[in-house]
CSV table of C-alpha atoms and ligand atoms in Angstrom, one decimal:
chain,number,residue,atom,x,y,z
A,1,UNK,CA,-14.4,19.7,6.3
A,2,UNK,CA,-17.3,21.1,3.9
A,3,UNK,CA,-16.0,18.3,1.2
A,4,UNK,CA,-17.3,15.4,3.8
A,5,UNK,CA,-20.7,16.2,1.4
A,6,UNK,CA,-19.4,16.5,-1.1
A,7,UNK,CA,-17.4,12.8,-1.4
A,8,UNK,CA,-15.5,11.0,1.4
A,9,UNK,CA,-13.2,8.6,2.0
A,10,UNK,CA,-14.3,6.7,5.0
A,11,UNK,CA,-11.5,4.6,6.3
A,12,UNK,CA,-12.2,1.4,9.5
A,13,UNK,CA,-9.4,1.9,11.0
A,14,UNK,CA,-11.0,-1.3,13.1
A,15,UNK,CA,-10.4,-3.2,10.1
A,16,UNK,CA,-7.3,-2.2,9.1
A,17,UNK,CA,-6.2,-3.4,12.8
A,18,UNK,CA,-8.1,-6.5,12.3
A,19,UNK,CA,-6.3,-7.2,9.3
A,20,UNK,CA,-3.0,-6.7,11.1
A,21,UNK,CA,-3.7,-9.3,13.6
A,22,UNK,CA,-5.2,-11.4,10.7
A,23,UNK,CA,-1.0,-11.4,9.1
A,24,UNK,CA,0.3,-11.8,12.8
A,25,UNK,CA,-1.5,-14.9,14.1
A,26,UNK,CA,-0.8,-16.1,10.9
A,27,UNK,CA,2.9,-16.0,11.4
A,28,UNK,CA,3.4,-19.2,13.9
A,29,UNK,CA,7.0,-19.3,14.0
A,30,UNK,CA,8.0,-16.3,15.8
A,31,UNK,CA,8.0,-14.2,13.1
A,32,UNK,CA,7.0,-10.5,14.1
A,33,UNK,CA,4.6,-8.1,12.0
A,34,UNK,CA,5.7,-4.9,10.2
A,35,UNK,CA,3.3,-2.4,8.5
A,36,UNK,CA,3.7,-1.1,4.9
A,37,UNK,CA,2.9,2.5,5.1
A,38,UNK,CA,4.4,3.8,2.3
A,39,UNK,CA,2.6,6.7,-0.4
A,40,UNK,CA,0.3,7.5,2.7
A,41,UNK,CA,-0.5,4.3,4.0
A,42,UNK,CA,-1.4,3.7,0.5
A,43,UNK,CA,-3.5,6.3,0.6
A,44,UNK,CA,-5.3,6.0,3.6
A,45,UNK,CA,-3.4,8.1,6.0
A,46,UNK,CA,0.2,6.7,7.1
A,47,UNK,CA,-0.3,9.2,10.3
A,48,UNK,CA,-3.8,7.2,11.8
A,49,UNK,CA,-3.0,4.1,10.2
A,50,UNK,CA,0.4,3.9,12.1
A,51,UNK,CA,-0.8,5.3,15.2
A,52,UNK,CA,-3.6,2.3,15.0
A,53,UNK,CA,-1.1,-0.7,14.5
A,54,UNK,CA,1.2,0.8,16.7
A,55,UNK,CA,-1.5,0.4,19.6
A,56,UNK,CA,-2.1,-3.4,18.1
A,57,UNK,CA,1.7,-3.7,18.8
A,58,UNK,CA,3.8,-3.1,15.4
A,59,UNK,CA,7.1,-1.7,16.1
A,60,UNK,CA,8.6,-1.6,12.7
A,61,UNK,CA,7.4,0.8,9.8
A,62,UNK,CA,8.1,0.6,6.3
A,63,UNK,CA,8.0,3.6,4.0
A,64,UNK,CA,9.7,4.8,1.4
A,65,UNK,CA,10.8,8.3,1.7
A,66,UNK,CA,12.6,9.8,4.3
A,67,UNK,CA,9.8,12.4,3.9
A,68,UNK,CA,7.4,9.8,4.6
A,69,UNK,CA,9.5,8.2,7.6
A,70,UNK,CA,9.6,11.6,9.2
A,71,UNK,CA,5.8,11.6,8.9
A,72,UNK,CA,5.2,8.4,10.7
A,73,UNK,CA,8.2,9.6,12.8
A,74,UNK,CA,6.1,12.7,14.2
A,75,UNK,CA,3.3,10.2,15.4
A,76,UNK,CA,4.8,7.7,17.3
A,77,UNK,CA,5.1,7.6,21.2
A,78,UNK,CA,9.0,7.0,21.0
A,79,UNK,CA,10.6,6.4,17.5
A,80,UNK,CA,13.9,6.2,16.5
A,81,UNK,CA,17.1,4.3,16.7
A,82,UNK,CA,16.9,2.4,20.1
A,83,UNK,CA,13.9,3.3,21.3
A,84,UNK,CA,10.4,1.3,20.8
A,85,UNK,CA,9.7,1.3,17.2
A,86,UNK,CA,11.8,1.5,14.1
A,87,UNK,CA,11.1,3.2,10.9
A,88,UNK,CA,13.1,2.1,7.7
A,89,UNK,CA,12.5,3.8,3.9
A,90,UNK,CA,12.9,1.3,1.3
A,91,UNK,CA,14.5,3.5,-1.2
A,92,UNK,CA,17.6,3.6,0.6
A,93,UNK,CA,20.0,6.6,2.2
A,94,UNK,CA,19.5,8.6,-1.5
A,95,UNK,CA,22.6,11.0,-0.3
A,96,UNK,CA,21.0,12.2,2.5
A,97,UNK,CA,22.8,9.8,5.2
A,98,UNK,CA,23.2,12.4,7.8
A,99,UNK,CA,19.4,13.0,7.9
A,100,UNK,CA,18.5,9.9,8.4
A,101,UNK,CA,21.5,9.4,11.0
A,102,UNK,CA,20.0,12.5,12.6
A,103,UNK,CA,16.0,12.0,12.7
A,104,UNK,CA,16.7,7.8,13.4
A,105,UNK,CA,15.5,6.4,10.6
A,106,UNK,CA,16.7,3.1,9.0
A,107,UNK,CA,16.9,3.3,5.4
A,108,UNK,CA,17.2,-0.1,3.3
A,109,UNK,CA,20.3,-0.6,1.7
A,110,UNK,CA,20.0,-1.5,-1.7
A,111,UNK,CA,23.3,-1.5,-3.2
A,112,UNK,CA,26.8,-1.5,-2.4
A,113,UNK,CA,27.1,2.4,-2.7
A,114,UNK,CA,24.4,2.7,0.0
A,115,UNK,CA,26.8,0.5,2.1
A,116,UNK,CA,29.9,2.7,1.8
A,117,UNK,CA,27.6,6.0,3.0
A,118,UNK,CA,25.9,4.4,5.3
A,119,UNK,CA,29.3,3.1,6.8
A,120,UNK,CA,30.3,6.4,5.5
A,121,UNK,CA,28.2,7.9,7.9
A,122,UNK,CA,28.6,5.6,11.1
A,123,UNK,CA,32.4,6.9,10.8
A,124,UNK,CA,31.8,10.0,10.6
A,125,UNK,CA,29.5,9.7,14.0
A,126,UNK,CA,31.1,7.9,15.8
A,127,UNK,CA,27.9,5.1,16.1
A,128,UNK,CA,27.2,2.1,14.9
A,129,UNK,CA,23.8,2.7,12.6
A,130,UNK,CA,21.5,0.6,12.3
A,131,UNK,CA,20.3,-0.8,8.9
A,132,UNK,CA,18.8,-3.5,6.6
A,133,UNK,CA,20.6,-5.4,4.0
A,134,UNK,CA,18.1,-5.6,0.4
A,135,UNK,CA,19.6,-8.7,-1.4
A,136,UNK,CA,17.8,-8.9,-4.6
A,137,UNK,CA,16.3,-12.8,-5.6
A,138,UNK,CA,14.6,-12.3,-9.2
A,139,UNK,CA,13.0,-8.9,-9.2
A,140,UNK,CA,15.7,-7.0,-10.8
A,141,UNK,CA,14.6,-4.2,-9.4
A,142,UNK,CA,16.4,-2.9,-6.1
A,143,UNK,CA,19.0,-5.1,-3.4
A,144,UNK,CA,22.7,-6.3,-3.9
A,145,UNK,CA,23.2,-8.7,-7.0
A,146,UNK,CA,24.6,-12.5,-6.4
A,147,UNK,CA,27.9,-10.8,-7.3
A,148,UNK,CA,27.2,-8.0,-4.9
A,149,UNK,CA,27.1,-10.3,-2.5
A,150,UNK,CA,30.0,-12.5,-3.0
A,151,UNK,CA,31.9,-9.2,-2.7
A,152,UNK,CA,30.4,-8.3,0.3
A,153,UNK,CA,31.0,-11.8,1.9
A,154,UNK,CA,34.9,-11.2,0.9
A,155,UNK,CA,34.9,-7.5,2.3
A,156,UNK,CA,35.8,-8.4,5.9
A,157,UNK,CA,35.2,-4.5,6.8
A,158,UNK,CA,31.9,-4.4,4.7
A,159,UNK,CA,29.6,-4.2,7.3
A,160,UNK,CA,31.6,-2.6,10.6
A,161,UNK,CA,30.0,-0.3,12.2
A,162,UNK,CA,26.9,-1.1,11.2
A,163,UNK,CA,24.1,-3.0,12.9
A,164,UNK,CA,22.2,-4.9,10.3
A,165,UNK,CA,19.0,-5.1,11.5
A,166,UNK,CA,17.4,-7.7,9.0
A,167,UNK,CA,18.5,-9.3,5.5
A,168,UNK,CA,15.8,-8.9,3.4
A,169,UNK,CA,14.4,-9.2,-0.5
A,170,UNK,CA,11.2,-9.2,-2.4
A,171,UNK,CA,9.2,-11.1,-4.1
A,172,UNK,CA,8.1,-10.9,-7.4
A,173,UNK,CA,5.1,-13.5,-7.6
A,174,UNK,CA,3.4,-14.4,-4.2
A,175,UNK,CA,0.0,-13.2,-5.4
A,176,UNK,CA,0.3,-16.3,-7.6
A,177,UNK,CA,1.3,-19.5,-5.1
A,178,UNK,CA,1.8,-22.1,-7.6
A,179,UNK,CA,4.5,-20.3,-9.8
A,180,UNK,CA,7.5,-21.6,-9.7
A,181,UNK,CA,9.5,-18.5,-9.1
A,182,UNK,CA,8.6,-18.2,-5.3
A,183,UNK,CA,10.4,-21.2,-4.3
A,184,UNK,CA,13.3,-20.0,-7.0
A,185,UNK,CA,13.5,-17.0,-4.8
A,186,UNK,CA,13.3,-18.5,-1.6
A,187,UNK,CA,15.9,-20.7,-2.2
A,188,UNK,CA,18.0,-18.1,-4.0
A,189,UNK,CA,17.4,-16.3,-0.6
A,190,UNK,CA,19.0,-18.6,1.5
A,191,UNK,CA,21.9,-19.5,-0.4
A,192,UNK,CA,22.7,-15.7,-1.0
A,193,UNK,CA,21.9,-15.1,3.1
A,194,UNK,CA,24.5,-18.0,3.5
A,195,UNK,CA,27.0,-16.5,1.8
A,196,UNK,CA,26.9,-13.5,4.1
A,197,UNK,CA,28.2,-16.1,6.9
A,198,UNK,CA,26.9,-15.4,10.1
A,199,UNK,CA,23.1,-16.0,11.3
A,200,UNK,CA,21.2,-12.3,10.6
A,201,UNK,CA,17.3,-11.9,11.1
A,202,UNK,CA,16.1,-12.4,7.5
A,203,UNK,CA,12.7,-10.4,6.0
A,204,UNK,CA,11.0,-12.0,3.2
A,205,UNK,CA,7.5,-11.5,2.9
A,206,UNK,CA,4.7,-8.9,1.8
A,207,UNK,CA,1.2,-9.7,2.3
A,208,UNK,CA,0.9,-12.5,-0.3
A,209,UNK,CA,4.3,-13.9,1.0
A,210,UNK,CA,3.0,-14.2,4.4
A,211,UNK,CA,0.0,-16.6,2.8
A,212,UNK,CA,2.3,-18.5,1.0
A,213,UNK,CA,3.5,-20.4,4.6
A,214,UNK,CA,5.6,-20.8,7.3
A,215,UNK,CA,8.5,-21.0,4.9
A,216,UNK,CA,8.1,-18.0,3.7
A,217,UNK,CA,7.8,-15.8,7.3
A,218,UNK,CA,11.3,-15.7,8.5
A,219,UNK,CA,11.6,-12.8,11.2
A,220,UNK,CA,9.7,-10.0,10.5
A,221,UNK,CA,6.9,-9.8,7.8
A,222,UNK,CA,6.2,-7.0,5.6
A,223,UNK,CA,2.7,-6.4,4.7
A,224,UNK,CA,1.1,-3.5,3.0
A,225,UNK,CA,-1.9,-4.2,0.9
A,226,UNK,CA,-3.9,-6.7,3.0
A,227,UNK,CA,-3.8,-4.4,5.5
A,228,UNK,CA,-5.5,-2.1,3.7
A,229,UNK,CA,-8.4,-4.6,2.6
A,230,UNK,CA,-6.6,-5.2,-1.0
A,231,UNK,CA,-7.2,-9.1,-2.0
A,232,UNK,CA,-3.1,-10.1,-1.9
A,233,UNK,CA,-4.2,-12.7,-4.6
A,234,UNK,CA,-6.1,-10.2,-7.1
A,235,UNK,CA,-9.0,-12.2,-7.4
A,236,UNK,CA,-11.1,-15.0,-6.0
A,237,UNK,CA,-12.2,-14.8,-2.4
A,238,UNK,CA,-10.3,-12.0,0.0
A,239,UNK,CA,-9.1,-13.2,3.0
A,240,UNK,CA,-9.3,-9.6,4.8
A,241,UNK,CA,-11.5,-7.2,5.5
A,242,UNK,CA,-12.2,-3.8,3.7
A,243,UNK,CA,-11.1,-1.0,5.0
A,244,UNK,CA,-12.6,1.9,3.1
A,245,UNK,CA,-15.9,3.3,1.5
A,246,UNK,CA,-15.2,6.2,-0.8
A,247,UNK,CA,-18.5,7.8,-1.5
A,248,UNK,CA,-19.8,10.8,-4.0
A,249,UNK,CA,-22.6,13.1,-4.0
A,250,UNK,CA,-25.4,12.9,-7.3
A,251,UNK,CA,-25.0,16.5,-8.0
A,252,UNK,CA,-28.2,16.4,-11.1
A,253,UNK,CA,-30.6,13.4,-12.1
A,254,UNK,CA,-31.6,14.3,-15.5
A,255,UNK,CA,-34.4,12.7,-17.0
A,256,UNK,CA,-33.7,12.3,-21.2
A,257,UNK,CA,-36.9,13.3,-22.9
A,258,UNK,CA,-34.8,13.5,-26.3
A,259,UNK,CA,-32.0,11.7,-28.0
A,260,UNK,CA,-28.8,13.4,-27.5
A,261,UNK,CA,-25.1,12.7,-26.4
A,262,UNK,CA,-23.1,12.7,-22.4
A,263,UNK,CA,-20.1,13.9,-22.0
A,264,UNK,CA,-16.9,15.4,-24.0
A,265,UNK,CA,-16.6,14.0,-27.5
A,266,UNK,CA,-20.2,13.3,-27.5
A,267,UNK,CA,-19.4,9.8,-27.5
A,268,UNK,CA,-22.0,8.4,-25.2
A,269,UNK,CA,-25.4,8.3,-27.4
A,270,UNK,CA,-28.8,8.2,-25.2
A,271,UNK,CA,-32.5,8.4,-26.1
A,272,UNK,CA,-35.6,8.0,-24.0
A,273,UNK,CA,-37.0,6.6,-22.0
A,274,UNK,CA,-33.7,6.9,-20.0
A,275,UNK,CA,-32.1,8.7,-17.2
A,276,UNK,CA,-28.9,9.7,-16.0
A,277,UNK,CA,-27.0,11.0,-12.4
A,278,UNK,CA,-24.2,13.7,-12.5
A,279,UNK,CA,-21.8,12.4,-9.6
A,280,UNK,CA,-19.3,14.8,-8.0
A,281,UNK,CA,-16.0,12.7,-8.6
A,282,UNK,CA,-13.5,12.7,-11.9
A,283,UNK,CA,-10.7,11.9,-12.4
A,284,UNK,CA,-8.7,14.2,-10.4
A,285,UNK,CA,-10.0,12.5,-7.6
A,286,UNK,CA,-8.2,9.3,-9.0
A,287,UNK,CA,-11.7,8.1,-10.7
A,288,UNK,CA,-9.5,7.5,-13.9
A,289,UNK,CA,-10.6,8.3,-17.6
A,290,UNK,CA,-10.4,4.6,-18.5
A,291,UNK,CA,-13.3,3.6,-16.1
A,292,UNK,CA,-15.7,4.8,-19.0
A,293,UNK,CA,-15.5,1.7,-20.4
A,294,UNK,CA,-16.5,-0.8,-17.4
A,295,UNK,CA,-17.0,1.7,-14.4
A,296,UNK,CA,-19.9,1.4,-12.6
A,297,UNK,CA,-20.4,3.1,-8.9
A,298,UNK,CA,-23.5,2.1,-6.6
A,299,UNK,CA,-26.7,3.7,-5.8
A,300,UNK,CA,-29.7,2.5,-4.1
A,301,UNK,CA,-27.8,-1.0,-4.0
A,302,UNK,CA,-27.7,-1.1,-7.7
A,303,UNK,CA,-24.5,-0.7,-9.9
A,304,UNK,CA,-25.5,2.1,-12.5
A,305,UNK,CA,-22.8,1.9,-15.3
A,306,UNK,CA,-20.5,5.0,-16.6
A,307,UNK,CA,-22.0,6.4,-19.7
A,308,UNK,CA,-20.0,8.9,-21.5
A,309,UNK,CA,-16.2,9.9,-20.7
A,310,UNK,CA,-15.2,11.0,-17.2
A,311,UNK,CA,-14.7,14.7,-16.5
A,312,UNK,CA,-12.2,15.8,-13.9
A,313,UNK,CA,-14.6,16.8,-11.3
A,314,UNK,CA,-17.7,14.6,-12.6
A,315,UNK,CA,-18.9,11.5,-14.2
A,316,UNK,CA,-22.4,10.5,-15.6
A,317,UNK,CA,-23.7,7.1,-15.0
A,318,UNK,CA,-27.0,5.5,-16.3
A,319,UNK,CA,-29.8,5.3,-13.2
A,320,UNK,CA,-32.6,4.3,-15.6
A,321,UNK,CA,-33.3,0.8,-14.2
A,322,UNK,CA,-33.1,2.4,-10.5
A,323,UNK,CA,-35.4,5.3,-11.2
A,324,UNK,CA,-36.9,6.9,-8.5
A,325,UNK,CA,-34.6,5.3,-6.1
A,326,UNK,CA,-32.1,7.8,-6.1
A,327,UNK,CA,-32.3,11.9,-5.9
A,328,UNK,CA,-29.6,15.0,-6.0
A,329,UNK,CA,-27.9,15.1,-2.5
A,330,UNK,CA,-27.4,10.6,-2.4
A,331,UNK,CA,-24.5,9.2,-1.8
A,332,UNK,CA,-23.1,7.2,-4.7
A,333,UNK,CA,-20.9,4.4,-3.6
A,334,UNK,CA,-17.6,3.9,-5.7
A,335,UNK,CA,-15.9,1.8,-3.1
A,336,UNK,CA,-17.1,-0.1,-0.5
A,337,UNK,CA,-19.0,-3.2,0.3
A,338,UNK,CA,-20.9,-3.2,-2.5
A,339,UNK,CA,-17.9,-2.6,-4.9
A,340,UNK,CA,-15.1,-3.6,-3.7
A,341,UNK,CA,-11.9,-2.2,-4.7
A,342,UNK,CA,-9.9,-5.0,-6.6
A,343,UNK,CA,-13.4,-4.8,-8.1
A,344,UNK,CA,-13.0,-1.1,-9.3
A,345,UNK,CA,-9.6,-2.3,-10.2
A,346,UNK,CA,-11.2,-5.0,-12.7
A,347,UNK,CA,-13.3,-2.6,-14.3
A,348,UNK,CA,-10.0,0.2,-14.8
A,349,UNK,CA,-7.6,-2.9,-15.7
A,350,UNK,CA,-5.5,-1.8,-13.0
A,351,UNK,CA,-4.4,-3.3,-9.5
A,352,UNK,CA,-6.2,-2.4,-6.0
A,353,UNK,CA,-3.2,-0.6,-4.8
A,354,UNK,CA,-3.0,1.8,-7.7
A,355,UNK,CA,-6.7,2.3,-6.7
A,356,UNK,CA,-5.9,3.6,-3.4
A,357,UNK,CA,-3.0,5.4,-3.7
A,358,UNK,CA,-4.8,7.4,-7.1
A,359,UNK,CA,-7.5,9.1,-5.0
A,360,UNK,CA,-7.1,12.4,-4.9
A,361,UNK,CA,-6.0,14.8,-2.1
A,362,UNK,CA,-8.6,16.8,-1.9
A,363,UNK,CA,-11.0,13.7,-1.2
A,364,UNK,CA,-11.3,14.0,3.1
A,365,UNK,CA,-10.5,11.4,4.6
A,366,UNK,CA,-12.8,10.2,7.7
A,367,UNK,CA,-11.3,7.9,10.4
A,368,UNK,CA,-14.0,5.5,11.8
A,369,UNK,CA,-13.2,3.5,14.8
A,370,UNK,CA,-14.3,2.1,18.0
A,371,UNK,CA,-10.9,2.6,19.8
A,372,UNK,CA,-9.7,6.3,20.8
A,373,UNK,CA,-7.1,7.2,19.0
C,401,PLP,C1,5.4,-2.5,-1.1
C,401,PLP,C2,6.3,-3.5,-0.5
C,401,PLP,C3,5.8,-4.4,0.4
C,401,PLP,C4,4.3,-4.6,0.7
C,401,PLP,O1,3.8,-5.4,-0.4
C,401,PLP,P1,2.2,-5.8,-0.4
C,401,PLP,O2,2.1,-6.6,-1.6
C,401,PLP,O3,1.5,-4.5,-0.5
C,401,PLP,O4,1.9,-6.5,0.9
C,401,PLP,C5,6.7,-5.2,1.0
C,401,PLP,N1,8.1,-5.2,0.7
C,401,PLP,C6,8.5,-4.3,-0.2
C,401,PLP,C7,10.0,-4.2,-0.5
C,401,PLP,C8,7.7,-3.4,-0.9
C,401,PLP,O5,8.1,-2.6,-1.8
């Protein structure tokens, strides 16, 4: 753990459970509360992050991987097909039907091919399998077409010997309430769920759905980015809390005593009186290349901008206006309070999650919380 001083990413796990129960009370209708933990818990940690909600009460698990399932799998008091909590994978069986058959994971079937191997596979073991339905409403991305389903609905052995868990599809605009394609896909949602004939539990929202209103909730709830202190919206106030402070170490404060350039390319130009800090993090610790234009990390309370490009194990900022406020060995802040991360996202013209999930495996991760794990 001798990278802990070097940088860190320090993750409330308090927070990410307050921000589970934030989504749950906000579901009135009976609707229960999944956990997005795919790509790591979005980088977090799918292991403690599960293990946390888990002991807030989630039961149900979203990855996307049966790699990933597995993972989660391993941490869990009793997982699996019957038993207390249920893991699905969103990209569906992939071919590998008997696996997930084997280990109890419940992969999301997203077209009619995964129907036939997963029914494939109940056949074959003599069990009825347990599995969710992906209907897709408007994101053209994964789930049965409107014809799909028509041909489903006439298939009057399409779904034997399988026990569809929940009906679900995605949205493609929550963060934005007033467009007018959430209510195109809610309604699209129903009529296609109709068409199936009987009553199934239904599975609609991700953390901006959830905000969106009780129309929206349906049976279980599938929130990923809230949870992990992302703004669902983007921008304007955040309705949860932050859940992580990734911190670097000021490796050099030079002092500039003549004009001269920072950085590859010599792009950066700088003259005295100035001064600059050398910060152990690059872009291989997901601090991406594109942050020299609007990056700035925090020191001494201050944000000191990026000068010059961004190395792969370093980047330069500008501490002039905080000198003698900072010295080799300080922690710089690149996310945290101070800086949030949709804020870091701003400055890299990028989205909070691609934040998270980018920082780098060899940043430790440090689990904070008040709770024994
Ligand atoms: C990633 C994902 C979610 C979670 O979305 P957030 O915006 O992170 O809350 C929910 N459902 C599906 C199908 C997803 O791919």
């Amino acid at each position: 753990m001798t990278g802990a001083s070097v940088f860190r990413l320090t993750v409330d796990l308090d927070a990410v459970a307050r921000n589970y129960l934030f989504f749950k009370k906000k579901l009135v209708n009976g609707a229960d509360c999944s956990a997005v933990v795919k790509a790591d818990a979005y980088g977090l940690g799918a292991a403690p992050v599960s293990k946390t909600l888990f002991a807030q009460g989630c039961r149900h698990f979203f990855t996307v991987h049966l790699e990933e399932a597995l993972d989660v799998k391993s941490v869990l008091p009793s997982p699996g097909i019957g038993q207390d909590s249920w893991i699905y994978a969103l990209n569906g069986p992939c071919g590998m039907g008997r696996d997930f058959a084997a280990a109890g994971i419940v992969p999301v079937l997203n077209t009619l091919g995964d129907l036939d191997d997963w029914r494939a596979e109940a056949q074959r073991s003599g069990r009825v399998l347990p599995a969710i339905l992906h209907i897709d409403t408007g994101m053209n991305r994964l789930g049965l077409s409107a014809a799909d389903v028509e041909k489903l609905a006439e298939n009057v052995d399409g779904l034997s010997g399988l026990d569809i868990r929940y009906v679900m599809s995605h949205l493609a605009c929550a963060d934005q309430p007033s467009h007018p394609k959430n209510a195109e896909q809610l309604a699209l949602f129903k009529k296609l769920s109709a068409k199936l004939g009987r009553p199934f539990r239904y599975s609609f929202a991700n953390s901006a759905g959830v905000l969106l209103g009780p129309d929206y909730h349906f049976d279980l709830a599938r929130p990923g980015c809230g949870l992990y202190g992302i703004n669902p919206y983007g921008t304007g106030v955040n309705p949860m809390q932050g859940a992580v402070t990734f911190e670097a170490r000021i490796l050099q404060i030079r002092d500039i005593t003549e004009p001269g350039t920072v950085g590859y390319g010599a792009t950066y130009s700088v003259s005295p009186p100035a001064q600059c800090a050398t910060i152990s993090v690059g872009y291989a610790d997901g601090y991406a290349r594109a942050l020299q234009a609007m990056g700035t990390v925090v020191i001494a309370g201050e944000k000191c901008k990026v000068i010059g490009r961004v190395s792969m194990d370093t980047v330069v900022v500008d501490t002039t206006l905080i000198k003698g406020k900072a010295k080799a060995g300080d922690m710089a802040q690149i996310i945290g309070p101070n800086q949030l991360v949709d804020d870091v996202a701003r400055q890299q013209g990028t989205i909070g999650y691609e934040i998270l999930t980018s920082i780098g495996r060899r940043v430790p991760r440090i689990y904070k919380s008040a709770e024994t794990l």
